[in-house]
Tab-separated table of N, CA and C in Angstrom:
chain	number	residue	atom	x	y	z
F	1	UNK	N	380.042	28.455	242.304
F	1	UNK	CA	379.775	29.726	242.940
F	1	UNK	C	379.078	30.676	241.970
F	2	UNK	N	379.050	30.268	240.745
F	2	UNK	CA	378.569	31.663	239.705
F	2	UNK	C	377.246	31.297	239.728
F	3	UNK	N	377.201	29.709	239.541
F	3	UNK	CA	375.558	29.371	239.382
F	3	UNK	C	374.856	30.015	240.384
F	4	UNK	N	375.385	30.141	241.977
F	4	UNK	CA	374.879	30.801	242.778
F	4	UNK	C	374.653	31.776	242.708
F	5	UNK	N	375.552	32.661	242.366
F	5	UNK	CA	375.666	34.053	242.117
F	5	UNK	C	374.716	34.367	240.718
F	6	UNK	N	374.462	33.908	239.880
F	6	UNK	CA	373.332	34.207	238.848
F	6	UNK	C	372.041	34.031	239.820
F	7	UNK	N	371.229	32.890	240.188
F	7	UNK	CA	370.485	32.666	240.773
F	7	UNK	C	369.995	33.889	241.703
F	8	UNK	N	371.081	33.924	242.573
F	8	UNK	CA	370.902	35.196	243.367
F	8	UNK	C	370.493	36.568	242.711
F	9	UNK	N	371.035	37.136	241.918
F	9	UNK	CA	370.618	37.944	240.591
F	9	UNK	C	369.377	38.115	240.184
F	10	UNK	N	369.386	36.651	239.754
F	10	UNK	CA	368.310	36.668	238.718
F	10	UNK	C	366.776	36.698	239.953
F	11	UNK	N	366.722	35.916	241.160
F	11	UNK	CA	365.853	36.185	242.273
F	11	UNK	C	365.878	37.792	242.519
F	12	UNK	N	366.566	38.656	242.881
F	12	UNK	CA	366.656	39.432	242.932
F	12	UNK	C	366.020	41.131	242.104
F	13	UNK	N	366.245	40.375	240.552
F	13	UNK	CA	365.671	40.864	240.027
F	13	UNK	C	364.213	40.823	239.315
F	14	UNK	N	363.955	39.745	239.591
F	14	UNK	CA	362.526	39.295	239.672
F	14	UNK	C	361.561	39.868	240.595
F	15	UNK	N	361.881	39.661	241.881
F	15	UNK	CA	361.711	40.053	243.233
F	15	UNK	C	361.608	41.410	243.270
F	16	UNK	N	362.498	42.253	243.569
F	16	UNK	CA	363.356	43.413	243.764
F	16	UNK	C	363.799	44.312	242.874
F	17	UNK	N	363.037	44.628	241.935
F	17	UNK	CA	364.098	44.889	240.914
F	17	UNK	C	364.318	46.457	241.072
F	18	UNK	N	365.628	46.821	240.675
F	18	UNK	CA	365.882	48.258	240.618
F	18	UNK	C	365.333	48.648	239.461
F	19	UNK	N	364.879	49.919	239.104
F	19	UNK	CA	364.466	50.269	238.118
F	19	UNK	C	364.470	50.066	235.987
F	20	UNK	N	365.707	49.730	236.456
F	20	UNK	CA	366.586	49.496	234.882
F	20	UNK	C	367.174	47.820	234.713
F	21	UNK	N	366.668	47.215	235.763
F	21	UNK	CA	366.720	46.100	235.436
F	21	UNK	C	365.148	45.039	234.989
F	22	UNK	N	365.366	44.144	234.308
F	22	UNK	CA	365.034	42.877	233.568
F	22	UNK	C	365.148	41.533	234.194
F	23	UNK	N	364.506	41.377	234.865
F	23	UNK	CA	364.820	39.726	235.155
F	23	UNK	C	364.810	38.374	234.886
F	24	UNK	N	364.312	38.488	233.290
F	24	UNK	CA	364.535	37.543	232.358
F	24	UNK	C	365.887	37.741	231.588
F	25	UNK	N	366.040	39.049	231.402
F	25	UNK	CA	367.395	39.946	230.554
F	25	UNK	C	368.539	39.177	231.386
F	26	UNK	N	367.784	39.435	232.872
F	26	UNK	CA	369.882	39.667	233.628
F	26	UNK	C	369.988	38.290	233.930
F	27	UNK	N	368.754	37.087	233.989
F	27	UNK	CA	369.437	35.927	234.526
F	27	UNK	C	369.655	35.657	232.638
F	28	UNK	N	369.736	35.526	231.619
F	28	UNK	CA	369.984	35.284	230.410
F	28	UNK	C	371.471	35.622	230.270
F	29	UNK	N	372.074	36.534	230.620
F	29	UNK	CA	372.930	37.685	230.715
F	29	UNK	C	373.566	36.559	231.619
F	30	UNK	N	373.691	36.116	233.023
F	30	UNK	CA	374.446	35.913	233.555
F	30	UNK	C	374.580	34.407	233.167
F	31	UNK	N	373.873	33.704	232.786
F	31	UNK	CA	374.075	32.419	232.107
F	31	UNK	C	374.582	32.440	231.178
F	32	UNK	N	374.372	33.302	230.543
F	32	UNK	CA	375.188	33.039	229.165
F	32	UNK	C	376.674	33.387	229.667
F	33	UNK	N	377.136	34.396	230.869
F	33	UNK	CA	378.885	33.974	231.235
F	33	UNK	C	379.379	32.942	231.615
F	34	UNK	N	378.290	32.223	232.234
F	34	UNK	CA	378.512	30.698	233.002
F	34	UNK	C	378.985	30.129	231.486
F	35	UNK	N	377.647	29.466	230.837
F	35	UNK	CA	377.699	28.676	229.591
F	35	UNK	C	376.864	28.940	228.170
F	36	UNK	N	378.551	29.936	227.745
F	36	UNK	CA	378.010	30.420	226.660
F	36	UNK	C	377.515	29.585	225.332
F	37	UNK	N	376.287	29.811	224.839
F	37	UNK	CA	375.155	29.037	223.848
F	37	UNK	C	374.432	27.863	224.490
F	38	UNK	N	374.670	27.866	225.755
F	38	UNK	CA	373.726	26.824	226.185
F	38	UNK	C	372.526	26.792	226.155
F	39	UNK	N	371.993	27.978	226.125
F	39	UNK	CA	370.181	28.176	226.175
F	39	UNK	C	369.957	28.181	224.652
F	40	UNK	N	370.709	28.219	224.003
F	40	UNK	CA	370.432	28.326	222.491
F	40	UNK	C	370.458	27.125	221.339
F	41	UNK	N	370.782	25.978	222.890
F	41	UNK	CA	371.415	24.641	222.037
F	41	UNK	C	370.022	24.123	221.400
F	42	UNK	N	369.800	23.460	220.123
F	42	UNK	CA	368.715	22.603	219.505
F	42	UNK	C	368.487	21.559	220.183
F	43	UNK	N	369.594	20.838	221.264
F	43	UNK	CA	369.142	19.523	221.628
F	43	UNK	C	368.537	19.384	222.909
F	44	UNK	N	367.342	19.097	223.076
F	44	UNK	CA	366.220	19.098	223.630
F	44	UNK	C	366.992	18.384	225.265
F	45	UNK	N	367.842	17.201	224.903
F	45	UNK	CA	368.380	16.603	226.150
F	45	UNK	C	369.865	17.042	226.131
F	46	UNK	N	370.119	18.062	225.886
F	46	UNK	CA	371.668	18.749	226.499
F	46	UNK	C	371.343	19.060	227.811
F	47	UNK	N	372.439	18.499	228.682
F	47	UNK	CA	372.015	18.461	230.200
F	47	UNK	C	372.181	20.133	230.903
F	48	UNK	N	373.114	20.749	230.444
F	48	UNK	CA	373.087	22.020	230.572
F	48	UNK	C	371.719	22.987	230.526
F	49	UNK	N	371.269	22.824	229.524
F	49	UNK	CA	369.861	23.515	229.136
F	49	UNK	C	368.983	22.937	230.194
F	50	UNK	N	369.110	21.982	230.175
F	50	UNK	CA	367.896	21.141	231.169
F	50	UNK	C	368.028	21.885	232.496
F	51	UNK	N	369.320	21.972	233.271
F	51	UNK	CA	369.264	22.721	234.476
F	51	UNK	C	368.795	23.947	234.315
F	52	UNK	N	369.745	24.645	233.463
F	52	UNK	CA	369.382	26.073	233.669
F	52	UNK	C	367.382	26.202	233.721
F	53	UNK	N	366.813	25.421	232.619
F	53	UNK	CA	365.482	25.676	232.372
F	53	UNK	C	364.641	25.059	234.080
F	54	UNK	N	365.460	24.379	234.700
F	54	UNK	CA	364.715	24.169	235.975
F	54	UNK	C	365.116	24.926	237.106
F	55	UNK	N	366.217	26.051	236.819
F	55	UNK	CA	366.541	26.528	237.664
F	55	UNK	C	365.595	28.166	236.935
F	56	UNK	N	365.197	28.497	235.998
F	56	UNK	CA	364.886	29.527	235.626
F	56	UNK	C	363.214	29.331	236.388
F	57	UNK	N	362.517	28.036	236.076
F	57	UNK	CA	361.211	27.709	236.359
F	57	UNK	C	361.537	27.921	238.014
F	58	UNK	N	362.598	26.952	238.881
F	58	UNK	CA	362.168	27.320	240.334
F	58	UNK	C	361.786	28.667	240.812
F	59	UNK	N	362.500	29.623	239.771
F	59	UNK	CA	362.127	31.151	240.783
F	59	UNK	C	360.869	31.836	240.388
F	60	UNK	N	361.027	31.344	239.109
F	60	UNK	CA	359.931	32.262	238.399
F	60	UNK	C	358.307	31.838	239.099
F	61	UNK	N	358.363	30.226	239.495
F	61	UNK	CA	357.079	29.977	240.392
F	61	UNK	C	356.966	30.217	241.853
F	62	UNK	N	358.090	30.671	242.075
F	62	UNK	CA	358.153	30.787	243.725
F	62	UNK	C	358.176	32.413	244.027
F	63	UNK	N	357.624	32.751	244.886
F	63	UNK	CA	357.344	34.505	245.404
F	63	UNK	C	358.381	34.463	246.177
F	64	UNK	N	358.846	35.739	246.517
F	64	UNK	CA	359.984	36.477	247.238
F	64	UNK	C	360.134	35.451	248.884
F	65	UNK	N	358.896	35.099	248.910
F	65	UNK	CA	358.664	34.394	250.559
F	65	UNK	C	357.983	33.216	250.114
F	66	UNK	N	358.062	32.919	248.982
F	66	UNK	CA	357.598	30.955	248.491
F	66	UNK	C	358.126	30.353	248.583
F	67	UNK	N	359.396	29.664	249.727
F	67	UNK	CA	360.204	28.603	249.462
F	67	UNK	C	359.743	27.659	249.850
């Protein structure tokens, strides 16, 4: 449910953003509560990193109405 709930966020703030938000900041921010140092790991095939980095790429290439 959190992965969802970041996702949602992090679309959101990409998309939508309220003024004082970041949408590289807040999905970083909310991943790192999921799994903290995962984006920071050295190993290229830690399966963790691997999702998050394909879940960061799905939104960032897709527009508010690109699904």
């Amino acid at each position: 449910m959190r992965l969802l709930e970041a996702v949602r966020r992090f679309m959101g703030a990409c998309w939508d953003p309220y003024p004082e938000e970041n949408g590289h900041g807040c999905f970083l921010y909310e991943v790192g509560r999921l799994e903290p140092d995962v984006l920071e790991s050295d190993d290229p095939e830690e399966p963790g990193a691997a999702v998050w980095e394909h879940v960061f790429a799905s939104i960032t290439e897709l527009g508010a109405y690109g699904y």
